[in-house]
Amino acid sequence: MTSNAQVGSVSEARGPAPVSVLVVEDDATIRRAVQLALERYGYRVDVAADGLGGLEAFRAGAHDLLILDVMLPELDGIGLCRRVREESPVPVLMMSARGDALDVVAGLEAGADDYVIKPVDTGVMVARIRALLRRATFRPDPEGPAAAGRSGRADHVLVFGDLSVDTLGMEVSRAGEPVSLTPTELRLLLEFAAAPGSVLDRRRLLREVWDYGWEGDTRVVDLCVLRLRKKIGSGRIETVRGFGYKLVRG
């Protein structure tokens, strides 16, 4: 693990209690390095050495974010992420040793919010963690563009066909039934809802939703859109080939 002294301060706290992170990594050297690096930034870090131990630790404690290695004994990181997603929308950051496209895609399809490649740069990891936590606590401006909706009124409940988005209560329903979204999926939907009918390109979505200040992997956008479509209706978000995506108004 390398370091980047330019990213942030040594103290990283949210309110009176430090942010709690669970790291699931089978390599003892990497696990310890990640733990020490995050603790230097003020995070409280729990660790597990295999997937089943990670699942047990996740269920035993209230964690603000999970960092999961892809290759784990007992239960791999992909399977662990799926199990977590059945129970919680907690932000998940995947780690892959190879940067293999199949690993990345499988992790994102399982419900991970983002990924990093090992060996991990400390500054990059902390930046990704901060972005994920900002998404998890995001609240839109009630008078901002997302509140205007289709009619242009400052109405915090936006309606698109059978889809209803409450931007103040941060709740989504479809045909009257609640829809459970992860913080990233909700932030992505709010970005679309702020500009219904407008085409949003992947780079813009990476910047606005994933908070990337550098070139990011657009696969995270495509796979998050795919997950979002499954929850709100496959026809609600259209692909505009060569450009990006748009939310259908009606």
Short mmCIF file of C-alpha atoms in Angstrom, two decimals:
data_model
loop_
_atom_site.label_atom_id
_atom_site.label_comp_id
_atom_site.label_asym_id
_atom_site.label_seq_id
_atom_site.Cartn_x
_atom_site.Cartn_y
_atom_site.Cartn_z
CA MET A 1 0.00 0.00 0.00
CA THR A 2 1.32 3.40 -0.98
CA SER A 3 0.46 6.72 0.62
CA ASN A 4 -0.70 10.10 -0.56
CA ALA A 5 -0.15 12.84 1.98
CA GLN A 6 -2.10 15.40 -0.04
CA VAL A 7 -5.49 13.84 0.67
CA GLY A 8 -7.22 15.10 3.80
CA SER A 9 -6.29 15.47 7.41
CA VAL A 10 -5.35 12.86 9.96
CA SER A 11 -8.70 13.16 11.71
CA GLU A 12 -11.76 11.81 9.85
CA ALA A 13 -14.81 11.87 12.08
CA ARG A 14 -18.49 12.25 11.42
CA GLY A 15 -20.21 13.72 14.49
CA PRO A 16 -19.15 12.57 17.96
CA ALA A 17 -18.24 9.04 16.90
CA PRO A 18 -15.60 8.00 14.36
CA VAL A 19 -16.65 6.40 11.11
CA SER A 20 -16.73 2.62 11.45
CA VAL A 21 -15.23 0.56 8.62
CA LEU A 22 -15.17 -3.22 8.24
CA VAL A 23 -12.25 -4.58 6.18
CA VAL A 24 -12.52 -8.18 4.95
CA GLU A 25 -9.18 -9.33 3.50
CA ASP A 26 -7.52 -12.76 3.75
CA ASP A 27 -3.93 -11.55 3.28
CA ALA A 28 -2.72 -10.66 6.78
CA THR A 29 -0.12 -8.16 5.54
CA ILE A 30 -2.58 -6.26 3.36
CA ARG A 31 -5.29 -6.45 6.02
CA ARG A 32 -3.01 -4.92 8.64
CA ALA A 33 -1.70 -2.26 6.24
CA VAL A 34 -5.22 -1.15 5.31
CA GLN A 35 -6.27 -1.13 8.96
CA LEU A 36 -3.31 1.00 10.07
CA ALA A 37 -3.68 3.38 7.14
CA LEU A 38 -7.38 4.00 7.83
CA GLU A 39 -6.82 4.34 11.57
CA ARG A 40 -4.31 7.09 10.87
CA TYR A 41 -7.15 8.99 9.21
CA GLY A 42 -9.30 8.58 12.31
CA TYR A 43 -11.51 5.70 11.19
CA ARG A 44 -12.51 2.92 13.58
CA VAL A 45 -11.60 -0.31 11.80
CA ASP A 46 -12.81 -3.87 12.35
CA VAL A 47 -11.24 -6.69 10.34
CA ALA A 48 -12.09 -10.20 9.20
CA ALA A 49 -9.94 -12.76 7.38
CA ASP A 50 -12.57 -14.64 5.37
CA GLY A 51 -16.01 -14.17 3.89
CA LEU A 52 -17.99 -15.99 6.57
CA GLY A 53 -16.12 -14.13 9.29
CA GLY A 54 -16.84 -10.92 7.45
CA LEU A 55 -20.56 -11.72 7.27
CA GLU A 56 -20.60 -12.47 10.98
CA ALA A 57 -18.75 -9.21 11.77
CA PHE A 58 -21.12 -7.25 9.52
CA ARG A 59 -24.16 -8.65 11.31
CA ALA A 60 -22.63 -8.14 14.74
CA GLY A 61 -21.76 -4.46 14.39
CA ALA A 62 -23.12 -1.26 12.90
CA HIS A 63 -20.59 -0.29 10.23
CA ASP A 64 -20.71 2.83 8.08
CA LEU A 65 -18.83 1.21 5.19
CA LEU A 66 -17.46 -2.16 4.11
CA ILE A 67 -14.23 -2.86 2.20
CA LEU A 68 -14.28 -6.35 0.69
CA ASP A 69 -11.56 -8.22 -1.14
CA VAL A 70 -12.81 -10.15 -4.15
CA MET A 71 -10.81 -13.33 -3.50
CA LEU A 72 -11.75 -14.61 -0.03
CA PRO A 73 -11.85 -18.12 1.47
CA GLU A 74 -15.09 -19.68 2.74
CA LEU A 75 -17.27 -17.08 0.98
CA ASP A 76 -15.78 -14.88 -1.73
CA GLY A 77 -16.20 -11.13 -1.81
CA ILE A 78 -18.83 -11.28 -4.56
CA GLY A 79 -20.98 -13.69 -2.56
CA LEU A 80 -20.44 -11.67 0.61
CA CYS A 81 -21.50 -8.48 -1.15
CA ARG A 82 -24.69 -10.17 -2.36
CA ARG A 83 -25.48 -11.36 1.18
CA VAL A 84 -24.89 -7.88 2.55
CA ARG A 85 -27.12 -6.33 -0.10
CA GLU A 86 -29.97 -8.63 0.94
CA GLU A 87 -29.85 -7.01 4.38
CA SER A 88 -28.44 -3.49 4.08
CA PRO A 89 -27.74 -0.56 1.72
CA VAL A 90 -24.41 0.12 3.53
CA PRO A 91 -21.75 1.48 1.13
CA VAL A 92 -19.43 -1.26 -0.21
CA LEU A 93 -15.97 -0.74 -1.71
CA MET A 94 -14.46 -3.77 -3.44
CA MET A 95 -10.72 -4.52 -3.70
CA SER A 96 -9.32 -6.54 -6.59
CA ALA A 97 -5.71 -7.72 -6.79
CA ARG A 98 -5.71 -8.17 -10.54
CA GLY A 99 -7.92 -5.39 -11.77
CA ASP A 100 -9.47 -8.10 -13.88
CA ALA A 101 -12.51 -6.85 -15.79
CA LEU A 102 -14.58 -9.86 -14.75
CA ASP A 103 -13.79 -9.26 -11.06
CA VAL A 104 -14.76 -5.61 -11.33
CA VAL A 105 -17.97 -6.30 -13.23
CA ALA A 106 -19.00 -9.13 -10.90
CA GLY A 107 -18.42 -6.97 -7.83
CA LEU A 108 -20.44 -4.06 -9.20
CA GLU A 109 -23.24 -6.36 -10.37
CA ALA A 110 -23.38 -7.86 -6.88
CA GLY A 111 -24.15 -4.41 -5.48
CA ALA A 112 -20.77 -2.83 -4.73
CA ASP A 113 -20.66 0.95 -5.07
CA ASP A 114 -17.07 1.31 -6.25
CA TYR A 115 -13.76 -0.54 -6.41
CA VAL A 116 -10.02 -0.07 -6.00
CA ILE A 117 -7.12 -2.08 -7.40
CA LYS A 118 -4.38 -3.53 -5.18
CA PRO A 119 -1.76 -2.43 -4.31
CA VAL A 120 -3.98 0.35 -3.02
CA ASP A 121 -2.86 3.95 -2.76
CA THR A 122 -3.95 5.19 0.69
CA GLY A 123 -4.98 8.59 -0.62
CA VAL A 124 -7.11 7.07 -3.39
CA MET A 125 -8.82 4.70 -0.95
CA VAL A 126 -9.58 7.50 1.53
CA ALA A 127 -10.93 9.69 -1.29
CA ARG A 128 -13.22 6.87 -2.43
CA ILE A 129 -14.36 6.26 1.16
CA ARG A 130 -15.15 9.94 1.66
CA ALA A 131 -17.14 10.05 -1.57
CA LEU A 132 -19.14 6.98 -0.55
CA LEU A 133 -19.89 8.44 2.88
CA ARG A 134 -20.98 11.75 1.36
CA ARG A 135 -23.39 9.83 -0.84
CA ALA A 136 -24.74 7.93 2.16
CA THR A 137 -25.52 11.19 3.99
CA PHE A 138 -26.49 13.25 0.94
CA ARG A 139 -29.52 15.55 1.22
CA PRO A 140 -30.50 17.70 -1.78
CA ASP A 141 -31.28 21.39 -1.46
CA PRO A 142 -35.10 21.51 -1.03
CA GLU A 143 -35.17 24.63 -3.23
CA GLY A 144 -32.65 23.30 -5.75
CA PRO A 145 -33.30 21.92 -9.23
CA ALA A 146 -34.14 18.41 -8.03
CA ALA A 147 -37.03 19.84 -6.04
CA ALA A 148 -38.58 21.60 -9.00
CA GLY A 149 -39.78 18.40 -10.67
CA ARG A 150 -41.69 18.32 -13.90
CA SER A 151 -43.95 21.24 -13.12
CA GLY A 152 -41.21 23.67 -12.09
CA ARG A 153 -42.73 23.99 -8.60
CA ALA A 154 -40.64 23.55 -5.47
CA ASP A 155 -42.42 20.25 -4.84
CA HIS A 156 -40.31 17.71 -3.03
CA VAL A 157 -42.28 14.76 -4.42
CA LEU A 158 -41.40 14.11 -8.05
CA VAL A 159 -43.61 11.83 -10.14
CA PHE A 160 -42.54 10.08 -13.33
CA GLY A 161 -45.23 7.66 -14.45
CA ASP A 162 -45.60 5.07 -11.69
CA LEU A 163 -42.35 6.23 -10.08
CA SER A 164 -42.46 8.64 -7.12
CA VAL A 165 -39.33 10.25 -5.64
CA ASP A 166 -39.54 12.12 -2.33
CA THR A 167 -36.41 14.29 -2.31
CA LEU A 168 -36.86 15.40 1.29
CA GLY A 169 -37.80 12.08 2.82
CA MET A 170 -35.30 10.37 0.49
CA GLU A 171 -37.88 7.71 -0.32
CA VAL A 172 -38.75 6.10 -3.64
CA SER A 173 -41.86 4.15 -4.53
CA ARG A 174 -43.08 2.41 -7.64
CA ALA A 175 -46.81 1.84 -8.17
CA GLY A 176 -47.26 2.70 -4.50
CA GLU A 177 -44.73 0.11 -3.28
CA PRO A 178 -41.49 1.24 -1.58
CA VAL A 179 -38.27 0.72 -3.54
CA SER A 180 -35.09 0.00 -1.57
CA LEU A 181 -32.06 1.74 -3.09
CA THR A 182 -28.45 1.95 -2.01
CA PRO A 183 -27.11 5.48 -1.39
CA THR A 184 -25.35 5.39 -4.77
CA GLU A 185 -28.47 4.23 -6.60
CA LEU A 186 -30.53 6.92 -4.89
CA ARG A 187 -27.99 9.63 -5.69
CA LEU A 188 -27.95 8.47 -9.32
CA LEU A 189 -31.75 8.57 -9.50
CA LEU A 190 -31.82 12.08 -8.01
CA GLU A 191 -29.35 13.22 -10.66
CA PHE A 192 -31.65 11.92 -13.39
CA ALA A 193 -34.74 13.35 -11.65
CA ALA A 194 -33.15 16.81 -11.59
CA ALA A 195 -33.08 16.81 -15.39
CA PRO A 196 -35.86 14.55 -16.71
CA GLY A 197 -35.71 14.02 -20.44
CA SER A 198 -32.15 15.36 -20.64
CA VAL A 199 -29.28 13.12 -21.71
CA LEU A 200 -26.60 12.79 -19.02
CA ASP A 201 -23.24 11.49 -20.17
CA ARG A 202 -21.22 9.00 -18.15
CA ARG A 203 -18.43 11.45 -17.31
CA ARG A 204 -20.90 13.88 -15.82
CA LEU A 205 -22.46 11.09 -13.75
CA LEU A 206 -19.03 9.97 -12.54
CA ARG A 207 -18.33 13.54 -11.47
CA GLU A 208 -21.67 14.29 -9.85
CA VAL A 209 -22.59 10.92 -8.34
CA TRP A 210 -19.26 9.18 -7.70
CA ASP A 211 -17.49 12.47 -6.97
CA TYR A 212 -14.53 11.60 -9.17
CA GLY A 213 -12.14 14.47 -9.62
CA TRP A 214 -10.13 12.32 -12.00
CA GLU A 215 -10.79 9.90 -14.83
CA GLY A 216 -12.90 7.04 -13.51
CA ASP A 217 -14.14 3.74 -14.89
CA THR A 218 -17.47 4.30 -16.67
CA ARG A 219 -18.40 0.66 -16.01
CA VAL A 220 -19.47 1.70 -12.52
CA VAL A 221 -22.05 3.99 -14.14
CA ASP A 222 -23.33 1.38 -16.58
CA LEU A 223 -23.72 -1.31 -13.94
CA CYS A 224 -25.33 1.00 -11.41
CA VAL A 225 -27.81 2.11 -14.09
CA LEU A 226 -28.49 -1.58 -14.77
CA ARG A 227 -29.22 -2.23 -11.08
CA LEU A 228 -31.38 0.88 -10.86
CA ARG A 229 -33.42 -0.18 -13.91
CA LYS A 230 -34.21 -3.51 -12.28
CA LYS A 231 -35.69 -1.67 -9.31
CA ILE A 232 -37.58 1.20 -10.94
CA GLY A 233 -38.49 -0.35 -14.29
CA SER A 234 -36.34 -1.20 -17.28
CA GLY A 235 -37.98 1.42 -19.49
CA ARG A 236 -37.67 4.30 -17.04
CA ILE A 237 -34.05 5.08 -17.97
CA GLU A 238 -33.23 5.05 -21.66
CA THR A 239 -29.82 4.55 -23.23
CA VAL A 240 -28.86 7.16 -25.81
CA ARG A 241 -26.10 5.41 -27.75
CA GLY A 242 -22.87 7.32 -27.95
CA PHE A 243 -24.02 9.88 -25.40
CA GLY A 244 -25.37 8.47 -22.12
CA TYR A 245 -28.69 8.01 -20.37
CA LYS A 246 -31.92 9.91 -19.73
CA LEU A 247 -34.90 9.56 -17.42
CA VAL A 248 -38.19 9.14 -19.26
CA ARG A 249 -40.71 11.75 -18.18
CA GLY A 250 -44.03 9.99 -18.63
#
